[in-house]
Amino acid sequence: MTREYMARAADELIAGVQRHSTPSGALMEGDGPSADRMEGVARVVLLAALRLAGSGGGDPRLAAWLRGVLDAAMDPTHPDRWPPQTDHGQTTVEATAVAVALHLTRPWVLEQLAPATRRRLLDWLESGHWCADNNHVLFGALCQAFRHREGEPVDEAAIWAALDRIEEWYVGDGWYSDGEGRRVDHYNAWTFHLYPFWLLDLMDPDGVRTAPRRELYRRRLRAFLEGYRRLFSPEGSFVAMGRSLIYRFGVLAPFWMAEIEGCSPLAPGEAAALTSRCTEFFMAGGALEDGMLNLGWLGPHASILQSYNRPGSPLWAAKGFLGLLLPDAHPAWAESEWAAAEEPWAHSGPAWLTWAHREDGIVRLLNMGSDGHPAVDDPLYRRAAYSSATLPCFDEGLVDQGIAPIGGRHLGRAAGVVRPDSGAQRVRWLAGGRECTVDHAVLVVAGAEIHVARCRDVVALPLAVAGWHAPTPIPSALELIDTDASTVGRDAHDSPDTALGPARLERILLTPRGNELRAAWATGLGAAADAARELASAVRVTWRDGGADVVLPDGTVRAIAFATPHPDWGPATRAQRVHRWT
């Protein structure tokens, strides 16, 4: 990976947007609302700014293009003018990309704009509206902070309040929840560990008043990357869970922010090696079409999209190019290799356990903590495990990973914990007109997973134990070890068209004898499939109050405890709040 390679990749994306834009460059081609059509342009404006700032303003044509886009976008008489920021609107997100871009390219773009354009731009960035009470609070704050840097009147207290707000979502180990509840995902990479630094740059250019706060963010970023680096496979893919996966290599942003801030836990060159693998994984793997990133994972696919996704949305991948701000001589560009961490790693903040198998490099993530939106059972958040080579099952009525009442509705986690090589969760389900509880614990052995579960209030409810939703031809295993069910059966469901190609989900069907059911089983993905089968035939499980003892083939006894309810994990009916900028 060289800086020149990254610059060429950035140029390819910039040229793609330019080809698909209106003559002024301010909107994407098409007939949709202007707010949707400006999205891709605004995000590539940030990418162009990284390219321009990293070259010290050495590309006058790129600077002229940026100024031309802004001239048209801010002209109230131009057909390509950008829409104003509105209540709870997507435009605020794009405005933030523009504000960061202007901050980075001040001498070549902002200071060269016509006075009328500059005035309209500052007025456009003014935020007097509602925004979602999640990572979006940082967007409104950054727009205000940019105006503050330009000497405009702003509510400084509201800007600092946004940074104080995210403190309430901090869960530890450098991780944040994306708003109230347990919405922990890759937004830590492309938002929470970026915008606070830019906010401090704008509010306190000398860094004197905010030095303690910056040091806090640096410590958190370093702690975050110690664990986050373990979500990436040797080939450059990363664990696919949570929303906005179409941003793809935007997840690389915090690795480069840590290099910029001088707090990276990676060895020299490792960030560049990871960037090379991850960027190539997507751009050469089918994600790029005529210079544009498509709506999907590799090829286009609707299954992982969110309601707010538009053709320009994937260009938040621009954040992954932050390394362009570093010169060729920076140690981050040293020659290095990237390798996945094989040993299990407990991420106590989000309650995740990750590990990789040396024979296949697939990264597995045991999810005992992330719960997604409080009122929505989203497969991208509420499954017990994810990996860098699989996607959850989106087929109606099917739940991969774990044990659940057939046809039930996930009501959220009531508890979750991870330990050095195991994890446990308590999940509430609505089925048969009543609420039932599943205590589920997992032990990692030889890269495979041994599960034990106790289900309560399940009388007359059929249950299904499910394994990995494995794409062809990745092998997987699901084997029963022990159960007190009255009947046991099996079935399999094929998903012929997923974002990773055809996939299969195997299930074990259980009927409880009474109001409770206990079951133990083994699962394995990829190179761990054989280990799972061997373990299932050789281990013994002894049930006890609060968990089980697992006797391994060598006679070692491993105690697995269920999770106890956590007082901070409240009911799943929290409403999405909004934040008011005044």
XYZ file of C-alpha atoms in Angstrom:
582
model
C 0.000 0.000 0.000
C 1.402 3.367 -0.977
C -0.016 6.827 -0.663
C 0.023 7.007 -4.462
C -2.251 3.958 -4.666
C -4.723 5.561 -2.247
C -4.666 8.788 -4.264
C -5.424 6.895 -7.476
C -8.344 5.104 -5.843
C -9.701 8.428 -4.589
C -9.339 9.945 -8.049
C -11.317 7.052 -9.517
C -14.237 7.687 -7.162
C -14.132 11.449 -7.714
C -14.139 10.966 -11.483
C -17.055 8.539 -11.193
C -19.222 11.111 -9.435
C -18.191 13.813 -11.880
C -19.306 11.612 -14.782
C -22.680 11.022 -13.187
C -23.361 14.615 -12.136
C -25.175 17.523 -13.768
C -23.038 20.014 -15.752
C -22.578 22.234 -12.686
C -21.418 19.241 -10.669
C -23.699 20.174 -7.746
C -26.219 17.320 -8.098
C -26.147 13.717 -9.220
C -27.996 12.950 -12.431
C -31.590 11.738 -12.095
C -35.097 12.852 -11.310
C -35.192 12.293 -7.555
C -35.433 14.939 -4.837
C -32.507 17.341 -4.746
C -31.683 16.250 -1.175
C -31.060 12.707 -2.453
C -29.123 13.889 -5.492
C -26.804 16.145 -3.489
C -25.806 13.312 -1.164
C -23.214 11.676 -3.393
C -21.792 15.036 -4.442
C -21.402 16.311 -0.882
C -19.665 13.127 0.197
C -17.249 13.185 -2.716
C -16.623 16.876 -1.938
C -15.105 15.581 1.295
C -13.039 13.034 -0.635
C -11.836 15.724 -3.047
C -10.918 17.913 -0.071
C -8.791 15.128 1.411
C -7.085 14.735 -1.933
C -6.512 18.476 -2.313
C -5.376 19.115 1.266
C -3.034 16.129 1.170
C -1.307 17.560 -1.892
C -0.953 20.994 -0.323
C -3.353 22.477 -2.836
C -1.319 21.061 -5.708
C -4.282 20.319 -7.985
C -5.798 23.648 -9.108
C -8.357 21.878 -11.312
C -9.745 20.012 -8.319
C -9.908 23.240 -6.307
C -11.726 24.935 -9.186
C -14.211 22.041 -9.389
C -14.943 22.332 -5.664
C -15.512 26.073 -5.934
C -17.747 25.596 -8.987
C -19.881 23.023 -7.163
C -20.367 25.386 -4.228
C -21.132 28.370 -6.469
C -24.000 26.463 -8.114
C -25.158 24.807 -4.896
C -25.484 28.120 -3.052
C -27.016 30.111 -5.916
C -30.746 30.535 -5.129
C -31.513 30.966 -8.847
C -29.572 27.916 -10.048
C -31.565 24.746 -10.911
C -28.944 22.658 -9.053
C -29.104 24.637 -5.799
C -28.911 22.557 -2.649
C -31.980 22.310 -0.420
C -31.951 23.978 3.013
C -31.431 22.013 6.182
C -34.776 20.921 7.577
C -36.076 19.264 10.715
C -34.682 15.764 11.189
C -33.323 15.931 7.630
C -30.582 14.060 5.789
C -29.263 17.370 4.454
C -27.565 18.056 7.791
C -25.430 14.944 7.334
C -24.253 16.162 3.933
C -23.709 19.678 5.261
C -21.221 18.205 7.695
C -19.187 16.677 4.871
C -19.052 20.126 3.258
C -18.039 21.827 6.513
C -15.163 19.386 7.072
C -14.095 19.763 3.449
C -14.015 23.561 3.745
C -12.100 23.319 7.017
C -9.415 21.169 5.369
C -9.118 23.248 2.178
C -9.502 26.757 3.551
C -6.673 28.433 1.527
C -7.652 26.903 -1.835
C -11.452 26.798 -1.642
C -13.115 28.764 1.157
C -10.880 31.822 0.938
C -11.180 31.860 -2.866
C -14.991 31.787 -2.997
C -16.913 34.828 -4.175
C -18.141 36.842 -1.150
C -21.803 36.161 -2.026
C -21.215 32.407 -2.219
C -19.327 32.412 1.066
C -22.116 34.347 2.785
C -24.813 32.004 1.483
C -22.736 29.005 2.505
C -22.406 30.197 6.085
C -26.142 30.870 6.227
C -26.890 27.424 4.770
C -24.762 25.747 7.434
C -26.733 27.361 10.240
C -28.574 24.630 12.126
C -31.874 25.694 13.660
C -33.726 22.388 13.449
C -34.309 19.019 15.063
C -31.947 16.105 14.490
C -31.958 12.483 15.577
C -30.667 11.930 19.091
C -27.877 9.629 17.979
C -24.629 10.246 16.100
C -26.442 13.055 14.247
C -25.980 15.390 17.216
C -22.336 15.645 16.177
C -23.334 16.740 12.669
C -25.376 19.697 13.835
C -22.619 20.616 16.275
C -19.938 20.533 13.598
C -21.904 22.813 11.279
C -22.221 25.258 14.157
C -18.537 24.888 15.047
C -17.503 25.722 11.503
C -19.567 28.884 11.632
C -17.980 29.721 14.989
C -14.521 29.375 13.413
C -15.657 31.881 10.773
C -16.721 34.402 13.404
C -20.467 33.817 13.043
C -22.775 34.016 16.101
C -23.542 30.527 17.444
C -24.792 28.859 20.596
C -21.466 27.611 21.959
C -23.148 25.863 24.874
C -25.160 23.733 22.434
C -21.987 22.651 20.647
C -20.369 21.477 23.867
C -23.683 19.879 24.846
C -23.422 17.601 21.811
C -20.052 16.321 23.003
C -21.468 15.924 26.500
C -24.417 13.994 25.045
C -22.248 11.278 23.546
C -20.659 10.772 26.967
C -23.984 9.305 28.067
C -23.647 6.664 25.340
C -20.100 5.608 26.167
C -20.064 1.897 27.060
C -16.333 1.351 27.621
C -13.226 0.099 25.792
C -13.529 3.035 23.400
C -17.030 2.038 22.251
C -20.212 4.122 22.065
C -23.837 3.168 21.586
C -25.465 5.034 18.704
C -28.021 6.745 20.933
C -29.926 5.293 23.862
C -30.133 1.551 24.246
C -27.526 -0.893 22.962
C -27.000 0.146 19.324
C -23.312 -0.679 19.016
C -21.950 -0.999 15.484
C -19.554 0.440 12.906
C -20.815 3.984 13.540
C -18.031 4.013 16.100
C -15.619 3.915 13.163
C -17.135 6.407 10.765
C -18.563 8.905 13.263
C -17.818 8.738 16.990
C -14.037 8.593 16.626
C -13.844 11.286 13.923
C -16.128 14.249 14.575
C -15.039 15.030 18.144
C -11.504 15.755 16.890
C -12.757 18.036 14.114
C -15.037 19.805 16.569
C -12.094 20.556 18.842
C -10.043 21.788 15.872
C -12.796 24.273 15.002
C -13.703 25.398 18.505
C -10.137 25.697 19.828
C -7.612 25.971 16.964
C -4.689 26.422 19.370
C -5.735 23.367 21.378
C -5.035 24.973 24.734
C -8.497 25.029 26.309
C -9.473 21.594 25.037
C -6.224 19.680 25.614
C -7.657 17.420 28.373
C -10.707 16.567 26.270
C -8.568 15.768 23.221
C -6.367 13.517 25.309
C -9.480 11.687 26.518
C -10.601 11.119 22.928
C -7.117 9.917 21.992
C -7.097 7.361 24.811
C -10.515 6.120 23.774
C -9.526 5.910 20.116
C -6.457 3.876 20.970
C -8.472 1.525 23.197
C -11.122 1.208 20.492
C -8.599 0.238 17.815
C -6.951 -2.340 20.077
C -10.153 -4.329 19.755
C -11.587 -3.026 16.482
C -8.586 -4.185 14.471
C -9.677 -7.735 15.335
C -12.864 -7.395 13.266
C -10.883 -7.501 9.985
C -9.907 -10.651 8.108
C -6.583 -11.160 6.289
C -8.331 -10.582 2.953
C -9.663 -7.199 4.073
C -13.303 -7.990 4.747
C -14.727 -7.104 8.142
C -17.457 -8.465 10.384
C -20.758 -7.558 8.717
C -23.187 -6.410 11.370
C -25.133 -3.232 12.041
C -26.512 -0.649 9.647
C -24.939 1.326 6.785
C -22.669 -1.513 5.680
C -22.708 -0.016 2.184
C -20.184 2.580 3.435
C -17.697 -0.282 3.198
C -14.091 0.903 3.605
C -15.283 3.993 5.459
C -14.544 1.764 8.467
C -10.845 2.495 7.912
C -11.237 6.117 9.026
C -10.345 5.691 12.730
C -7.108 3.879 11.894
C -5.992 6.984 9.996
C -7.362 9.423 12.578
C -5.204 7.628 15.147
C -2.159 8.077 12.906
C -2.974 11.770 12.513
C -3.469 12.184 16.263
C -0.389 10.146 17.163
C -2.250 7.578 19.261
C -2.350 4.480 17.068
C -1.764 1.073 18.697
C -0.780 -0.351 15.292
C 2.791 -0.883 14.179
C 4.124 1.421 11.426
C 2.599 0.458 8.097
C -0.190 -1.719 9.475
C -2.888 0.884 8.808
C -1.700 1.146 5.208
C -1.600 -2.639 4.824
C -5.150 -2.962 6.148
C -6.309 -0.123 3.889
C -4.803 -1.876 0.896
C -6.538 -5.161 1.691
C -9.911 -3.638 2.559
C -10.066 -1.179 -0.336
C -9.052 -3.829 -2.840
C -11.514 -6.338 -1.365
C -14.407 -4.082 -2.312
C -13.198 -2.124 -5.323
C -11.907 -5.207 -7.143
C -14.624 -7.460 -5.748
C -17.623 -6.002 -7.570
C -18.552 -2.957 -5.492
C -17.387 -0.482 -8.146
C -19.439 0.133 -11.306
C -18.353 2.876 -13.712
C -16.559 4.644 -10.913
C -19.526 4.525 -8.528
C -19.875 2.326 -5.451
C -23.091 0.354 -5.827
C -25.819 -0.196 -3.247
C -24.783 -3.456 -1.661
C -21.792 -5.310 -0.291
C -19.735 -6.536 -3.222
C -22.337 -6.423 -5.966
C -25.604 -4.507 -5.537
C -28.068 -6.151 -3.150
C -31.099 -4.735 -1.354
C -30.973 -6.984 1.721
C -28.475 -4.865 3.663
C -29.921 -1.478 2.726
C -31.672 0.949 5.067
C -34.605 3.206 4.230
C -32.350 6.264 4.061
C -29.942 4.782 1.501
C -29.727 6.490 -1.887
C -27.356 6.006 -4.861
C -24.835 8.436 -3.383
C -24.913 6.969 0.133
C -21.981 4.542 -0.296
C -19.648 7.486 -0.791
C -19.267 7.842 2.977
C -16.479 5.420 2.076
C -14.622 8.699 1.500
C -13.814 8.763 5.202
C -11.544 5.768 4.695
C -9.181 8.035 2.717
C -8.152 10.193 5.701
C -4.643 8.829 5.245
C -4.237 11.154 2.265
C -3.661 13.941 4.779
C -0.351 12.298 5.761
C 2.805 12.851 3.655
C 4.753 10.060 1.971
C 7.449 10.242 4.637
C 5.045 9.477 7.500
C 5.777 6.161 9.309
C 2.189 5.053 8.578
C 3.307 4.331 4.980
C 6.068 1.927 6.033
C 6.050 -1.504 4.429
C 4.075 -4.005 6.497
C 1.641 -6.913 6.369
C -1.855 -7.399 7.781
C -2.845 -10.537 9.694
C -5.990 -11.357 11.642
C -5.699 -11.935 15.392
C -6.508 -15.593 16.077
C -6.828 -15.597 19.854
C -10.239 -14.743 21.381
C -10.584 -11.114 22.429
C -13.268 -9.918 24.826
C -14.665 -6.475 23.975
C -16.301 -5.765 27.320
C -17.857 -2.445 26.256
C -20.153 -3.789 23.519
C -20.122 -7.320 25.062
C -18.547 -8.955 22.005
C -16.043 -11.783 21.690
C -14.006 -12.055 18.489
C -11.575 -14.646 17.178
C -10.219 -15.953 13.861
C -9.269 -19.435 12.692
C -5.740 -19.709 11.302
C -6.812 -22.045 8.484
C -9.475 -19.831 6.933
C -8.876 -16.340 8.371
C -12.604 -15.833 8.961
C -13.275 -13.526 11.897
C -16.151 -14.623 14.146
C -17.963 -12.241 16.473
C -20.031 -13.477 19.389
C -22.621 -10.761 20.038
C -23.921 -10.714 23.585
C -24.551 -6.974 23.790
C -25.586 -5.037 20.691
C -29.357 -4.791 20.470
C -30.099 -2.404 17.597
C -33.058 -0.061 17.584
C -35.134 -0.675 20.716
C -38.375 -1.338 18.858
C -37.119 -3.259 15.813
C -35.943 -6.868 15.541
C -33.195 -6.284 13.005
C -31.127 -9.324 11.949
C -28.114 -7.021 11.531
C -28.112 -6.314 15.290
C -29.853 -9.011 17.294
C -28.228 -12.251 16.232
C -25.863 -14.048 18.607
C -22.985 -14.242 16.120
C -21.656 -12.601 12.967
C -18.563 -13.089 10.839
C -16.428 -11.538 8.117
C -17.631 -14.196 5.642
C -21.375 -14.384 6.362
C -24.480 -12.247 6.551
C -27.459 -12.982 8.805
C -30.564 -14.614 7.402
C -33.152 -12.037 6.278
C -35.769 -14.597 5.195
C -39.143 -14.086 6.884
C -39.693 -16.197 9.986
C -36.105 -17.520 10.194
C -33.621 -16.710 12.956
C -30.011 -17.779 12.593
C -27.647 -18.225 15.523
C -29.002 -19.447 18.835
C -32.342 -20.833 19.979
C -35.719 -19.132 19.610
C -39.446 -19.952 19.576
C -40.548 -20.520 16.000
C -42.508 -17.499 14.805
C -41.539 -15.500 17.892
C -40.593 -11.822 17.993
C -37.323 -10.696 19.542
C -38.063 -8.186 22.335
C -34.463 -7.338 23.147
C -31.665 -8.363 25.455
C -32.066 -8.122 29.213
C -28.446 -9.075 29.957
C -25.168 -9.820 28.252
C -21.570 -10.497 29.189
C -18.359 -11.749 27.592
C -15.435 -13.514 29.220
C -11.982 -14.461 27.858
C -13.336 -17.382 25.810
C -17.109 -17.358 26.341
C -20.186 -15.194 26.534
C -23.780 -15.250 27.752
C -26.994 -13.352 27.118
C -30.606 -13.250 28.268
C -33.101 -12.622 25.463
C -36.806 -11.923 25.749
C -39.177 -13.273 23.084
C -42.863 -12.792 22.401
C -44.499 -16.012 21.186
C -47.839 -17.712 21.606
C -49.298 -14.556 23.092
C -46.842 -14.415 25.977
C -43.291 -13.464 26.828
C -40.676 -16.158 27.246
C -37.025 -15.948 28.280
C -33.958 -17.607 26.786
C -30.711 -17.830 28.743
C -27.988 -18.640 26.234
C -24.246 -19.121 26.813
C -21.459 -19.954 24.351
C -17.974 -21.391 24.877
C -15.310 -21.122 22.153
C -13.234 -24.300 21.777
C -10.804 -25.009 18.901
C -12.396 -22.212 16.889
C -15.862 -23.793 17.177
C -18.734 -22.906 19.507
C -20.402 -24.976 22.229
C -23.807 -23.579 23.183
C -25.988 -24.215 26.223
C -29.435 -22.717 26.714
C -32.332 -22.730 29.148
C -35.721 -21.579 27.840
C -38.513 -20.682 30.264
C -42.265 -20.155 29.820
C -42.192 -22.136 26.570
C -44.913 -24.708 27.225
C -46.429 -25.828 23.901
C -44.068 -23.594 21.941
C -41.938 -25.274 19.250
C -38.362 -24.005 19.265
C -35.569 -23.988 16.703
C -31.829 -24.157 17.260
C -30.043 -22.528 14.326
C -26.459 -22.423 13.171
C -24.499 -20.261 10.756
C -26.203 -18.824 7.672
C -23.303 -20.085 5.583
C -22.692 -19.045 1.966
C -21.784 -21.719 -0.549
C -19.169 -23.201 -0.482
C -18.161 -22.317 3.112
C -18.780 -25.420 5.259
C -20.683 -25.197 8.517
C -21.814 -27.598 11.207
C -24.757 -27.778 13.626
C -24.814 -30.793 15.960
C -27.000 -31.497 19.004
C -25.158 -32.450 22.200
C -27.914 -32.758 24.800
C -31.570 -31.812 25.338
C -34.578 -32.649 27.479
C -37.003 -31.987 24.605
C -39.803 -34.474 23.966
C -39.201 -34.540 20.197
C -36.220 -33.644 18.024
C -36.155 -32.978 14.281
C -34.093 -31.198 11.644
C -34.624 -29.030 8.621
C -32.653 -26.713 6.358
C -33.538 -23.540 4.487
C -31.805 -22.393 1.336
C -31.471 -18.709 0.483
C -30.615 -18.747 -3.241
C -29.940 -15.012 -3.575
C -28.075 -13.209 -0.798
C -25.469 -10.457 -0.961
C -22.858 -13.234 -0.701
C -24.534 -15.638 -3.117
C -26.516 -18.775 -2.207
C -26.557 -19.639 1.502
C -28.002 -22.355 3.722
C -29.339 -22.292 7.273
C -29.628 -25.569 9.183
C -31.925 -25.943 12.182
C -32.699 -28.439 14.934
C -36.395 -28.466 15.867
C -37.314 -29.098 19.515
C -40.602 -29.566 21.351
C -40.497 -28.858 25.112
C -41.877 -31.401 27.599
C -43.224 -28.703 29.869
C -42.702 -25.052 30.695
C -38.900 -25.218 30.390
C -36.454 -26.644 27.897
C -32.720 -27.197 28.051
C -30.456 -27.802 25.085
C -26.764 -27.947 24.255
C -25.302 -28.001 20.761
C -22.138 -27.277 18.774
C -21.674 -25.017 15.751
C -18.705 -24.344 13.525
C -18.011 -22.259 10.449
C -15.397 -22.806 7.770
C -12.326 -24.618 9.058
C -14.024 -25.036 12.458
C -16.888 -27.153 11.075
C -15.050 -30.450 11.631
C -14.038 -29.395 15.134
C -17.693 -28.728 15.967
C -18.716 -32.226 14.841
C -15.932 -33.845 16.849
C -16.811 -31.848 19.948
C -20.504 -32.705 19.681
C -19.735 -36.407 19.783
C -17.183 -36.189 22.594
C -18.208 -33.531 25.120
C -20.591 -34.028 28.046
C -22.820 -31.390 29.631
C -23.901 -31.311 33.273
C -26.654 -28.843 34.038
C -26.660 -26.746 37.188
C -28.449 -23.686 38.492
C -27.299 -20.643 36.581
C -25.460 -22.475 33.801
C -23.751 -25.748 32.930
C -20.449 -27.609 33.190
C -18.968 -28.755 29.903
C -16.574 -31.698 30.043
C -14.195 -31.515 27.064
C -12.660 -34.578 25.345
C -9.423 -34.249 27.355
C -11.387 -34.326 30.613
C -11.135 -30.575 31.264
C -14.266 -29.189 32.909
C -15.352 -25.743 31.744
C -18.071 -23.977 33.712
C -20.378 -21.696 31.717
C -22.557 -19.234 33.616
C -25.668 -17.562 32.255
C -25.902 -13.764 32.322
C -27.709 -11.950 35.107
C -30.087 -9.069 34.316
C -28.383 -5.700 33.941
C -30.196 -2.741 35.545
C -29.153 -0.379 32.732
C -30.591 -2.578 29.993
C -34.115 -1.239 30.142
C -37.270 -2.186 28.259
C -37.231 -2.342 24.459
C -39.887 0.346 24.093
C -37.630 3.414 24.284
C -38.679 5.996 21.713
C -36.198 7.632 19.384
C -35.691 11.136 20.749
C -34.672 14.270 18.909
C -32.164 16.971 19.733
C -32.953 20.651 19.342
C -30.413 23.193 18.129
C -31.324 26.761 19.127
